[in-house]
mmCIF file of N, CA and C in Angstrom:
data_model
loop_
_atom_site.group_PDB
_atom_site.id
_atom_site.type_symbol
_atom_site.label_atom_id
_atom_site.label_comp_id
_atom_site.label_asym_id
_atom_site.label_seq_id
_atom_site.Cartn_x
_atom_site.Cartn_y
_atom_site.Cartn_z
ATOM 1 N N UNK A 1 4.302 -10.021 10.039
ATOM 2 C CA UNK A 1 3.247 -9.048 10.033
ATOM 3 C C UNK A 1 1.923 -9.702 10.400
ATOM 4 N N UNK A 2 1.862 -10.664 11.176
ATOM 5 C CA UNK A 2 0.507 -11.535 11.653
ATOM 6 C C UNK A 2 0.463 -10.624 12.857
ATOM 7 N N UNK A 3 -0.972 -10.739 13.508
ATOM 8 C CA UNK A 3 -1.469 -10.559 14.584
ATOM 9 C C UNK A 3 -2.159 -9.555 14.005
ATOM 10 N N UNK A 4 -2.821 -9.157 15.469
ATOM 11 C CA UNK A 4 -3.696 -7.765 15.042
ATOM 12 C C UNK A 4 -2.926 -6.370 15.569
ATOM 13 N N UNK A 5 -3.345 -5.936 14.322
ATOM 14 C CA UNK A 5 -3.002 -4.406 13.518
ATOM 15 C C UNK A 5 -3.135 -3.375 14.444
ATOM 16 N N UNK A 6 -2.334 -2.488 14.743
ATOM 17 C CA UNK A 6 -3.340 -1.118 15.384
ATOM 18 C C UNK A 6 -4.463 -0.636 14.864
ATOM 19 N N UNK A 7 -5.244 0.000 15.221
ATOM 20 C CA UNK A 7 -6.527 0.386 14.730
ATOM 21 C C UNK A 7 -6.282 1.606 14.047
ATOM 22 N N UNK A 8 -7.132 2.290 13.380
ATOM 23 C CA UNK A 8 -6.513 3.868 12.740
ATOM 24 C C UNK A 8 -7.742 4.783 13.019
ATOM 25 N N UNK A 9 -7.491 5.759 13.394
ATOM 26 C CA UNK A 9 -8.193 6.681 13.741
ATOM 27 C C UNK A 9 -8.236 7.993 13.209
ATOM 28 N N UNK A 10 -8.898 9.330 13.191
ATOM 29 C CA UNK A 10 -8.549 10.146 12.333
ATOM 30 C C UNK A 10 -7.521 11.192 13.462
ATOM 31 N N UNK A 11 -6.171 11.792 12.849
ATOM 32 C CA UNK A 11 -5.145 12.086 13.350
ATOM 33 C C UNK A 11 -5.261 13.665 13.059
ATOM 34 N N UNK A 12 -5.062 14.681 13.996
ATOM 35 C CA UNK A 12 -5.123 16.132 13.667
ATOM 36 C C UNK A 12 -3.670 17.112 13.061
ATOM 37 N N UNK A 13 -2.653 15.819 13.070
ATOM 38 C CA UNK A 13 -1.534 16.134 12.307
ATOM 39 C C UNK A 13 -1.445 15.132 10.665
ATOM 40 N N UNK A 14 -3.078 15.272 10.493
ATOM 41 C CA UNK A 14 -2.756 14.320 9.171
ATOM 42 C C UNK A 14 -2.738 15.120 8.134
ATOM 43 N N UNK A 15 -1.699 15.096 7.029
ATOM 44 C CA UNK A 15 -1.469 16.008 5.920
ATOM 45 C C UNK A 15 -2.592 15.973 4.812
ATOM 46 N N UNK A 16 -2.368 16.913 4.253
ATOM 47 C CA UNK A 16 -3.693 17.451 3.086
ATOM 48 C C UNK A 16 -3.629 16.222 1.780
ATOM 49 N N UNK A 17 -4.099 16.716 0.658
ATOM 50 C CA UNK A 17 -4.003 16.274 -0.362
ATOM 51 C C UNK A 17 -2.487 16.502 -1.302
ATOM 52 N N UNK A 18 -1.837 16.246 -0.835
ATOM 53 C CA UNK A 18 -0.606 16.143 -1.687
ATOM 54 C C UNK A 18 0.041 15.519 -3.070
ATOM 55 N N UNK A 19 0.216 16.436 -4.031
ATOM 56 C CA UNK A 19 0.977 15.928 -4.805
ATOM 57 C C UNK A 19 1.882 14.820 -5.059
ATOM 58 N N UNK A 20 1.813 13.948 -5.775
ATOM 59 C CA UNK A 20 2.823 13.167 -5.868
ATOM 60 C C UNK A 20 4.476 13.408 -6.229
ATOM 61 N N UNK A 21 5.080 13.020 -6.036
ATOM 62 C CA UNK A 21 6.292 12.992 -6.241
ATOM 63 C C UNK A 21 6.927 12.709 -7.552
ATOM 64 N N UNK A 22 7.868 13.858 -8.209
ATOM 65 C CA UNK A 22 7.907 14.392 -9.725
ATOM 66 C C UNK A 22 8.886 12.396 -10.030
ATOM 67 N N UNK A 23 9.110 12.055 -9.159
ATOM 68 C CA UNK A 23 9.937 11.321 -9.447
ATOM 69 C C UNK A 23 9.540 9.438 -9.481
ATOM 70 N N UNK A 24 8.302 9.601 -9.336
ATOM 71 C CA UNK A 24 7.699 7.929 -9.382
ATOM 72 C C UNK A 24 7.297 7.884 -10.732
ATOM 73 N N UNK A 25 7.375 6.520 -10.771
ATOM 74 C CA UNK A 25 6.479 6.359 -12.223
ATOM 75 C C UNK A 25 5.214 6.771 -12.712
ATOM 76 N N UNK A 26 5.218 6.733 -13.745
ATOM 77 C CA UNK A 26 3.516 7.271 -14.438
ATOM 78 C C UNK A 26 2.577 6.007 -14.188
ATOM 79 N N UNK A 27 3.062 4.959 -13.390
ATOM 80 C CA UNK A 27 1.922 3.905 -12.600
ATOM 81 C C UNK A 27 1.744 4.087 -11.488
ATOM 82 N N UNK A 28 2.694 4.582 -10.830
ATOM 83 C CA UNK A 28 3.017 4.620 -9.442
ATOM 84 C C UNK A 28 2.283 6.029 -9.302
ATOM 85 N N UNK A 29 2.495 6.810 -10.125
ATOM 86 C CA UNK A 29 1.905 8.154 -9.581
ATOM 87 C C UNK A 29 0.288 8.388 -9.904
ATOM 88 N N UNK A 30 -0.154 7.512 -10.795
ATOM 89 C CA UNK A 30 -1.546 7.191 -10.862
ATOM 90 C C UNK A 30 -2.150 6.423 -9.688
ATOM 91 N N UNK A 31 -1.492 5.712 -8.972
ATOM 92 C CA UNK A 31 -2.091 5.204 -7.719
ATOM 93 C C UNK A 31 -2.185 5.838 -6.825
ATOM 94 N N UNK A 32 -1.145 6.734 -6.501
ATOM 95 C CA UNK A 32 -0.917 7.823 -5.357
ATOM 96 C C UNK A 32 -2.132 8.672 -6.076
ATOM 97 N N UNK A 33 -2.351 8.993 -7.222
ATOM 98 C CA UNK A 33 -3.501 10.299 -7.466
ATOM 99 C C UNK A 33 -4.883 9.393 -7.096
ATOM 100 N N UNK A 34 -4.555 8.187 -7.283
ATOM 101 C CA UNK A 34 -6.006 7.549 -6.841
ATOM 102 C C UNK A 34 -6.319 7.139 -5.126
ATOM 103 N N UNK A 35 -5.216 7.147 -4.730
ATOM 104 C CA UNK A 35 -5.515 6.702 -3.125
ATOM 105 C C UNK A 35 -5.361 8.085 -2.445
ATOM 106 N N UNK A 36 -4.523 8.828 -2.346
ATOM 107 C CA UNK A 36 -4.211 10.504 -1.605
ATOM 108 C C UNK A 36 -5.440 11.153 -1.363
ATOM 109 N N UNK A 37 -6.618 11.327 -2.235
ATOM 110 C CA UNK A 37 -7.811 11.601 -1.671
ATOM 111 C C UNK A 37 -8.658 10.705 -0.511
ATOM 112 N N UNK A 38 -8.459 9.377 -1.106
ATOM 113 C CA UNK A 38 -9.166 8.673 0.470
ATOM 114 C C UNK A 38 -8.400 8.719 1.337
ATOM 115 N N UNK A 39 -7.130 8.921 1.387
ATOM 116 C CA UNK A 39 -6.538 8.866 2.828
ATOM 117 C C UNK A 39 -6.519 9.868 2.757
ATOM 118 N N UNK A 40 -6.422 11.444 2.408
ATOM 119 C CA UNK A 40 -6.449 12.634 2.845
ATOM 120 C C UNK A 40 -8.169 13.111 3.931
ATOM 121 N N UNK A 41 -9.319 12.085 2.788
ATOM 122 C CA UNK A 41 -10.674 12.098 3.679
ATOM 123 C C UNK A 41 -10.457 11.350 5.067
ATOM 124 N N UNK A 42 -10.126 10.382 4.935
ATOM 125 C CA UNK A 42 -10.103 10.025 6.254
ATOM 126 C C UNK A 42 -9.337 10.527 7.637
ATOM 127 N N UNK A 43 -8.219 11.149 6.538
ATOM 128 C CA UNK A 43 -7.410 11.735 8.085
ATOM 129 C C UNK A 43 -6.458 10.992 8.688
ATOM 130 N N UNK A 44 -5.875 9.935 7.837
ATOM 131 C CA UNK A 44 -5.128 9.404 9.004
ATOM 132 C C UNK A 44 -3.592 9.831 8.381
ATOM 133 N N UNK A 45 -3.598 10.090 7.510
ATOM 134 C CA UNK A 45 -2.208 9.726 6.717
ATOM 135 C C UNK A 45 -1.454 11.165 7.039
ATOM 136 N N UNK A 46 -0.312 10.675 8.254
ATOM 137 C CA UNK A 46 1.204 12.220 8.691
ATOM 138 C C UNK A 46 2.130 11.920 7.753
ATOM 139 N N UNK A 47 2.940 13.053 8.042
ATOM 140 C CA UNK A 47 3.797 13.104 7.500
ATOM 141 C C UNK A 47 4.990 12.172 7.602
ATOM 142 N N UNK A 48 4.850 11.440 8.864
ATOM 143 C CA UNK A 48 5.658 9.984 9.171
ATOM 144 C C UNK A 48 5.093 8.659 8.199
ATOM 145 N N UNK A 49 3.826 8.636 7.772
ATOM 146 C CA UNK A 49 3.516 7.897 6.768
ATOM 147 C C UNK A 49 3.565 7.953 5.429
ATOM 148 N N UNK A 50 4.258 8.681 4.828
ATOM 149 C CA UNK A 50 4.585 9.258 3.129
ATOM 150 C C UNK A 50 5.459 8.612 3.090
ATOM 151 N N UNK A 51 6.564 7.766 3.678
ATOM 152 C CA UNK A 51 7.296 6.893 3.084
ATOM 153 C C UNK A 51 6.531 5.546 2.689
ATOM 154 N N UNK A 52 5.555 5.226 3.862
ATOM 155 C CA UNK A 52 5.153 3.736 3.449
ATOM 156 C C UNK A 52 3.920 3.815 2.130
ATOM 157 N N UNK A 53 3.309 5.306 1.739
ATOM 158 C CA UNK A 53 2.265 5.711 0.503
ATOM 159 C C UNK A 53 3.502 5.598 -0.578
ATOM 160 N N UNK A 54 4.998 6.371 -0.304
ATOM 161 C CA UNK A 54 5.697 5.891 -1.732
ATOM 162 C C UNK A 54 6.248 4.863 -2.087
ATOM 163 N N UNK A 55 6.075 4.197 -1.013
ATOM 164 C CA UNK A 55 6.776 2.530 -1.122
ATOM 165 C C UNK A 55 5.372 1.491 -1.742
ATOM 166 N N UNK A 56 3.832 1.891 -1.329
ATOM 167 C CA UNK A 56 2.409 1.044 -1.937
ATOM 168 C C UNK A 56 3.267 1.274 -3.252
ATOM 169 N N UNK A 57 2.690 2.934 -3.566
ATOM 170 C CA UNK A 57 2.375 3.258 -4.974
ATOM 171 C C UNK A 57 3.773 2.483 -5.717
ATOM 172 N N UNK A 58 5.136 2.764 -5.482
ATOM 173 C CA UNK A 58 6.127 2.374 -6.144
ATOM 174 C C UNK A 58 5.778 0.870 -6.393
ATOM 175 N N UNK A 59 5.465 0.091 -5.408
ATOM 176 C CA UNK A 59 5.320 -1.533 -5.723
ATOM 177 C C UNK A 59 3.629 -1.476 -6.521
ATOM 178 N N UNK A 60 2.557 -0.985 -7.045
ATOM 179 C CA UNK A 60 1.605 -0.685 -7.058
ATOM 180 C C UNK A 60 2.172 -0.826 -8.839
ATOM 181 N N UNK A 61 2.843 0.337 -9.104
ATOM 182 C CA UNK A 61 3.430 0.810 -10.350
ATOM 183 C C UNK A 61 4.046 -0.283 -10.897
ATOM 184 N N UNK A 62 4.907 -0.925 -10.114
ATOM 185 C CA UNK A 62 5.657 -2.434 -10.397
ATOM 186 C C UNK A 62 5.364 -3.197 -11.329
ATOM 187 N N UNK A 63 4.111 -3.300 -10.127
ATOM 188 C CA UNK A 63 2.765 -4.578 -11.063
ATOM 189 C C UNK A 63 2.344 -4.349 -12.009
ATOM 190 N N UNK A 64 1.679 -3.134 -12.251
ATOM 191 C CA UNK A 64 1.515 -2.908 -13.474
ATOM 192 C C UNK A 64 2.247 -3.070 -14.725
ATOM 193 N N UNK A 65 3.293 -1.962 -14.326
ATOM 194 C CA UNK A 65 4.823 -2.142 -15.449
ATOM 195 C C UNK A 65 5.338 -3.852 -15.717
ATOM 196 N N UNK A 66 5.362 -4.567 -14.791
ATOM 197 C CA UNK A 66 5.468 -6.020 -15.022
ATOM 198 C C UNK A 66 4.031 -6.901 -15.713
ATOM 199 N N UNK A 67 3.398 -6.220 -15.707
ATOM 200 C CA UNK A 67 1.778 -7.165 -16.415
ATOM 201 C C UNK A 67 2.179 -6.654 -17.474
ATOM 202 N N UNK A 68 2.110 -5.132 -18.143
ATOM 203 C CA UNK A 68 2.912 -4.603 -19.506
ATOM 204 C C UNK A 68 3.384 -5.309 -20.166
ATOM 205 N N UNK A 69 4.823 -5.625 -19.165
ATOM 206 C CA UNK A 69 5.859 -6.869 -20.221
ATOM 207 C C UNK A 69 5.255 -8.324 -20.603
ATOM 208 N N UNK A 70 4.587 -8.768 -19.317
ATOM 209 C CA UNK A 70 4.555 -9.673 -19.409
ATOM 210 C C UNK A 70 3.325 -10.253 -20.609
ATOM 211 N N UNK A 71 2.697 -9.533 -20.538
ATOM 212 C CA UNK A 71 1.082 -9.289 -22.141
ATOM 213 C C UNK A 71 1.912 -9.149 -23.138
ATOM 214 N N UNK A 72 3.398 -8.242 -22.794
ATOM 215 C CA UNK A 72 3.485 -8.169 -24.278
ATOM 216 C C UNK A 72 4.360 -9.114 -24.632
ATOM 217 N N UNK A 73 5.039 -9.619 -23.487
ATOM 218 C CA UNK A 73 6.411 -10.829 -23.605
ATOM 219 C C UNK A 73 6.135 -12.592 -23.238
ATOM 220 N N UNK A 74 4.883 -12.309 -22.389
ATOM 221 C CA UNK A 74 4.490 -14.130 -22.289
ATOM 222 C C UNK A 74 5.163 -14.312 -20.715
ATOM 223 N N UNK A 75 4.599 -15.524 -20.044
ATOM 224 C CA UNK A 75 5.239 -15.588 -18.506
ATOM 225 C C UNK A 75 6.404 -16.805 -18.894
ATOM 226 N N UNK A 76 6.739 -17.171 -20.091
ATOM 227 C CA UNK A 76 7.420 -18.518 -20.281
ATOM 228 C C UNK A 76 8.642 -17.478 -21.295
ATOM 229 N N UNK A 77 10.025 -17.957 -21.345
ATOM 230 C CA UNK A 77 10.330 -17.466 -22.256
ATOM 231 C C UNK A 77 11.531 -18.771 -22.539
ATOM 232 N N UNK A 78 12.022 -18.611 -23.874
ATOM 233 C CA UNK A 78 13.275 -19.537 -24.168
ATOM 234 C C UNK A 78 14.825 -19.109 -23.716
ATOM 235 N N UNK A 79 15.336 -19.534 -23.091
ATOM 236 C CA UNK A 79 17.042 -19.507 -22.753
ATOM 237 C C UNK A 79 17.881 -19.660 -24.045
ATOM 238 N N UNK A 80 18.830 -19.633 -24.122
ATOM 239 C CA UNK A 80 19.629 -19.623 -24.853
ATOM 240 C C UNK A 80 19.860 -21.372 -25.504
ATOM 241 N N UNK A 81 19.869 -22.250 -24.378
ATOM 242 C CA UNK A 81 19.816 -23.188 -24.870
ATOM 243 C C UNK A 81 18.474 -23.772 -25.345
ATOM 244 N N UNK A 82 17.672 -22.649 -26.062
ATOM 245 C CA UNK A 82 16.143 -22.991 -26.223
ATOM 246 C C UNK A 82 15.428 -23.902 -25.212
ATOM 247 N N UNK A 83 15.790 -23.993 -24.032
ATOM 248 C CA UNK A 83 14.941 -24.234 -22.692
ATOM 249 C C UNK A 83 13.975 -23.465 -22.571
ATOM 250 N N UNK A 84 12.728 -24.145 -22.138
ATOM 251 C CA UNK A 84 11.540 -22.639 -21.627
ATOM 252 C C UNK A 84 11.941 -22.385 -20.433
ATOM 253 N N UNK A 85 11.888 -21.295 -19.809
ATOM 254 C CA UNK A 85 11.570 -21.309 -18.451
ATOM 255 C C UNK A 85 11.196 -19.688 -18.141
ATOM 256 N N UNK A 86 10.723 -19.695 -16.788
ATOM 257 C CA UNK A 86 9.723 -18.496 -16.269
ATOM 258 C C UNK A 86 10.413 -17.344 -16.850
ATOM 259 N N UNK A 87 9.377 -16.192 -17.290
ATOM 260 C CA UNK A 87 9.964 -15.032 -16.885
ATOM 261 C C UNK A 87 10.536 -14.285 -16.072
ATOM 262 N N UNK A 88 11.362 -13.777 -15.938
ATOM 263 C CA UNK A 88 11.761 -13.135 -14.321
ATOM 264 C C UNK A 88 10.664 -11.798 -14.295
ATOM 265 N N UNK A 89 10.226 -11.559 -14.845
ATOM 266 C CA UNK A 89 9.238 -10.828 -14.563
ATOM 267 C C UNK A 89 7.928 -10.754 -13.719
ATOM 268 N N UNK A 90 7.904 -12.339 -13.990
ATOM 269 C CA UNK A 90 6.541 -13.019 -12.738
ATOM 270 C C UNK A 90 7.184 -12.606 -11.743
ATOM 271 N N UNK A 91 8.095 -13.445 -11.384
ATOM 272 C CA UNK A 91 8.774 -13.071 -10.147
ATOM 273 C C UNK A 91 8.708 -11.827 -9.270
ATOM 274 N N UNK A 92 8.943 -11.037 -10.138
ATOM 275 C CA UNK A 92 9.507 -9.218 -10.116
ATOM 276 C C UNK A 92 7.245 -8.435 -9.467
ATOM 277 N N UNK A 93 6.861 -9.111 -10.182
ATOM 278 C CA UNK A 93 5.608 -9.100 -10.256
ATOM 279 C C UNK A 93 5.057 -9.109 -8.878
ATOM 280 N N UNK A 94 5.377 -10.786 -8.223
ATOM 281 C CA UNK A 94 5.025 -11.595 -7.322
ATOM 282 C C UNK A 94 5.411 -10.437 -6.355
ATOM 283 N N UNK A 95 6.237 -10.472 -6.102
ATOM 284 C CA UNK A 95 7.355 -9.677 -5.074
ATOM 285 C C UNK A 95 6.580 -8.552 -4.476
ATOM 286 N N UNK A 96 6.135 -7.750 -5.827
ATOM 287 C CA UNK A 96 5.654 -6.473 -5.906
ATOM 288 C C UNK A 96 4.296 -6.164 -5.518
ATOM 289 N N UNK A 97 3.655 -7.765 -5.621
ATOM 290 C CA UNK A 97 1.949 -7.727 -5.291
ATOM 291 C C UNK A 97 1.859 -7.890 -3.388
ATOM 292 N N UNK A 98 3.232 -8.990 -3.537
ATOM 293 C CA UNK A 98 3.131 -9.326 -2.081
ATOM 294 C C UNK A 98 3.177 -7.746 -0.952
ATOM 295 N N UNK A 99 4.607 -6.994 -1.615
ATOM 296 C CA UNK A 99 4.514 -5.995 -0.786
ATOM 297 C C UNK A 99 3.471 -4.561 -0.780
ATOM 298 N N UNK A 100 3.159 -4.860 -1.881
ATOM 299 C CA UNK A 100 1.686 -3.734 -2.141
ATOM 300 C C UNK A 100 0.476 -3.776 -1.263
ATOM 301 N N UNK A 101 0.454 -5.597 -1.144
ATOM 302 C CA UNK A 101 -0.388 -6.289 -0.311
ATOM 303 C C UNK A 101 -0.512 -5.617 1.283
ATOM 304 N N UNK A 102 0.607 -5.846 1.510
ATOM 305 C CA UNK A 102 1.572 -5.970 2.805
ATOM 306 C C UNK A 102 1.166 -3.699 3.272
ATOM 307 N N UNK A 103 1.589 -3.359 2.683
ATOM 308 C CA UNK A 103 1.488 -1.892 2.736
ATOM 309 C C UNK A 103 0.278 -1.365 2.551
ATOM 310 N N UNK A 104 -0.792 -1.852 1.677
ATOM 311 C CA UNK A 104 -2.202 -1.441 1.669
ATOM 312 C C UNK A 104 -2.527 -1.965 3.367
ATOM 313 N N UNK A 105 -2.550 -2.859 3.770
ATOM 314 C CA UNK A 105 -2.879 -3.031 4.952
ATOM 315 C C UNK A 105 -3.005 -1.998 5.726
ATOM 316 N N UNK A 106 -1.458 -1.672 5.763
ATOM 317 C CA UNK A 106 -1.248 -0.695 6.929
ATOM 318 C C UNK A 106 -1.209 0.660 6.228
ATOM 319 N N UNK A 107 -2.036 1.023 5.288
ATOM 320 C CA UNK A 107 -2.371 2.058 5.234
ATOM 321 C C UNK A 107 -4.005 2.442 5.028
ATOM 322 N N UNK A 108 -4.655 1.184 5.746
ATOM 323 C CA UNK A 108 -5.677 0.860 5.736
ATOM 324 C C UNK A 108 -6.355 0.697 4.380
ATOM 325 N N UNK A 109 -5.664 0.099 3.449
ATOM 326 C CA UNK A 109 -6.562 0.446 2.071
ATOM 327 C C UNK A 109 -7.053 -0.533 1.394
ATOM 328 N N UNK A 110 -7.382 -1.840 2.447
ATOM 329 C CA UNK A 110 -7.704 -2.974 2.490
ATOM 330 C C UNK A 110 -9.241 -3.385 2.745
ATOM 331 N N UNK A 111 -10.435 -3.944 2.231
ATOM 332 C CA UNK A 111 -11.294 -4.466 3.101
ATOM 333 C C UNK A 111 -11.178 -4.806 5.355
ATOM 334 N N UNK A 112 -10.461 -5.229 5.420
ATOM 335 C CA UNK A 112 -10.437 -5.899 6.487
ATOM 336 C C UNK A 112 -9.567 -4.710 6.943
ATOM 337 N N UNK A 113 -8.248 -3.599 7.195
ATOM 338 C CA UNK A 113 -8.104 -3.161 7.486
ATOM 339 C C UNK A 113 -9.209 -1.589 7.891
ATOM 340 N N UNK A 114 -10.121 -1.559 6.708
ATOM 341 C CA UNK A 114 -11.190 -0.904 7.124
ATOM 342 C C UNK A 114 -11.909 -0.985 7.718
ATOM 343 N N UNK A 115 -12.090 -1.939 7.919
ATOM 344 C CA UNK A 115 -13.237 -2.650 8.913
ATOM 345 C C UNK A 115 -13.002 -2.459 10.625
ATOM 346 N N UNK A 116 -11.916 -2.327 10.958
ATOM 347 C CA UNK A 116 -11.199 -2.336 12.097
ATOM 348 C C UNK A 116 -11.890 -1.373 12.718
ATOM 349 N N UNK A 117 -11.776 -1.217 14.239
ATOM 350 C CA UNK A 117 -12.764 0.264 14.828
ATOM 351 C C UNK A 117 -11.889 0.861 15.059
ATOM 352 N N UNK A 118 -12.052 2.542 15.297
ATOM 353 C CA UNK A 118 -11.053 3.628 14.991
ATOM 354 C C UNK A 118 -10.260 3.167 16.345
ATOM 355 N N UNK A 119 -9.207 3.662 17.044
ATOM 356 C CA UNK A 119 -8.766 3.608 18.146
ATOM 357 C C UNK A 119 -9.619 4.528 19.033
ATOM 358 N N UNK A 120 -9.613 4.377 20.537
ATOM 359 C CA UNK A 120 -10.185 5.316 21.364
ATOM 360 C C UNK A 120 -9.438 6.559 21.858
ATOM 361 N N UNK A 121 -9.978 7.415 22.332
ATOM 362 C CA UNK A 121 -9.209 8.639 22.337
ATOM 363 C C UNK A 121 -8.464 8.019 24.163
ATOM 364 N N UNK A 122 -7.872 8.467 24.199
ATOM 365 C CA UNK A 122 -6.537 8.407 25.297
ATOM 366 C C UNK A 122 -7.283 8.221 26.926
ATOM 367 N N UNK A 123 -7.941 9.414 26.296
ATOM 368 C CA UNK A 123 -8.710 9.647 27.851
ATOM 369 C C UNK A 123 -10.282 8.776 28.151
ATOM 370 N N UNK A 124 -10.273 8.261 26.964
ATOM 371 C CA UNK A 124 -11.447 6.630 27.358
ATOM 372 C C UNK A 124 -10.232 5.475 27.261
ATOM 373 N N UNK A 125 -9.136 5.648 27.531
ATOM 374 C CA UNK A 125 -8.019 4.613 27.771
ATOM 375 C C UNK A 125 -8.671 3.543 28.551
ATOM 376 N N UNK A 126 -8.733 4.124 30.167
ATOM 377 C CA UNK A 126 -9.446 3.078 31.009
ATOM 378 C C UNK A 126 -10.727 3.179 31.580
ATOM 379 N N UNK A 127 -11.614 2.327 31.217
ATOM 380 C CA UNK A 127 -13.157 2.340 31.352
ATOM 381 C C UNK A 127 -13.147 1.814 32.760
ATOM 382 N N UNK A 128 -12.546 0.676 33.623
ATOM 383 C CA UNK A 128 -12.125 0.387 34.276
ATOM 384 C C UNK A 128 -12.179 0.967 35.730
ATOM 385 N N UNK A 129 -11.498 1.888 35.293
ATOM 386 C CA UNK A 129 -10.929 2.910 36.374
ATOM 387 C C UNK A 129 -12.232 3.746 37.404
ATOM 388 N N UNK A 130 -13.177 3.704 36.202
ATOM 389 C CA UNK A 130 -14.319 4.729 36.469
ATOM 390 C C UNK A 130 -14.861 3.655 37.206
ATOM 391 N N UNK A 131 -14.900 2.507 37.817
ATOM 392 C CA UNK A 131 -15.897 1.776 38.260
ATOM 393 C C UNK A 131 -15.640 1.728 39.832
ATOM 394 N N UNK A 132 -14.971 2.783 40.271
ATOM 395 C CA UNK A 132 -14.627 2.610 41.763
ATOM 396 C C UNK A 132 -15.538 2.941 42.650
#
C-alpha cells in the first residue's frame, strides 16, 4: 500500500448518512456513528465503499475491546508453567491498529490523506491538449 493514493473528490453517487449496521459491535458502531457524518459531508463515501467503513469501524472496535482486556488483564500474563509471556491480546490489538491504520487512509480519515487535492473533473483531464 506505498506510493501515492488516488486523490478523493466529492462523488454525486455518494450515499447519505447511514445507519450502522444492527450487527457490529457497540465499539465498532460508535465509530461508524462518529465518522458517517464526515464522510457523508464530504461526499465521497458510495455504496462500493461500505465494505471498507465496516471493515475501519470493525478493526476500530477491536482496539478498543482489546485495550478493555488488556487494562483489565495486563499485556504480560503467566502460562501454565508460570512463565510470563505476552498477551495475545497485544497482538490481536497490533493487528487491528495496523489495519484501521491502513483503511482510515483510504477512506481519507487521515491527516495526510486529507491533505491530498480533490481529483480533477475528467474534462480538465488534459490541460495539454488546449495548447495547440
Amino acid at each position: 500500500m506505498r506510493g501515492t493514493k488516488p486523490h478523493m473528490s466529492p462523488d454525486p453517487e455518494a450515499v447519505a448518512n447511514l445507519a450502522a449496521p444492527g450487527w457490529l459491535s457497540m465499539h465498532a458502531r460508535a465509530e461508524w456513528d462518529r465518522v458517517m457524518p464526515i464522510l457523508t459531508e464530504r461526499r465521497i463515501l458510495t455504496d462500493a465503499d461500505l465494505g471498507g467503513l465496516e471493515n475501519y469501524c470493525i478493526a476500530i472496535g477491536t482496539v478498543r475491546e482489546m485495550e478493555a482486556h488488556l487494562q483489565e488483564h495486563g499485556h504480560v500474563m503467566q502460562d501454565i508453567e508460570g512463565k510470563m509471556k505476552r498477551n495475545p491480546a497485544v497482538g490481536i490489538q497490533s493487528d487491528a491498529m495496523t489495519r484501521a491504520r491502513l483503511l482510515a487512509a483510504e477512506l481519507g480519515l487521515t491527516p495526510v490523506s486529507r491533505s491530498r487535492p480533490a481529483i480533477r473533473d475528467e474534462e480538465d483531464e488534459d490541460d495539454l491538449a488546449d495548447l495547440d
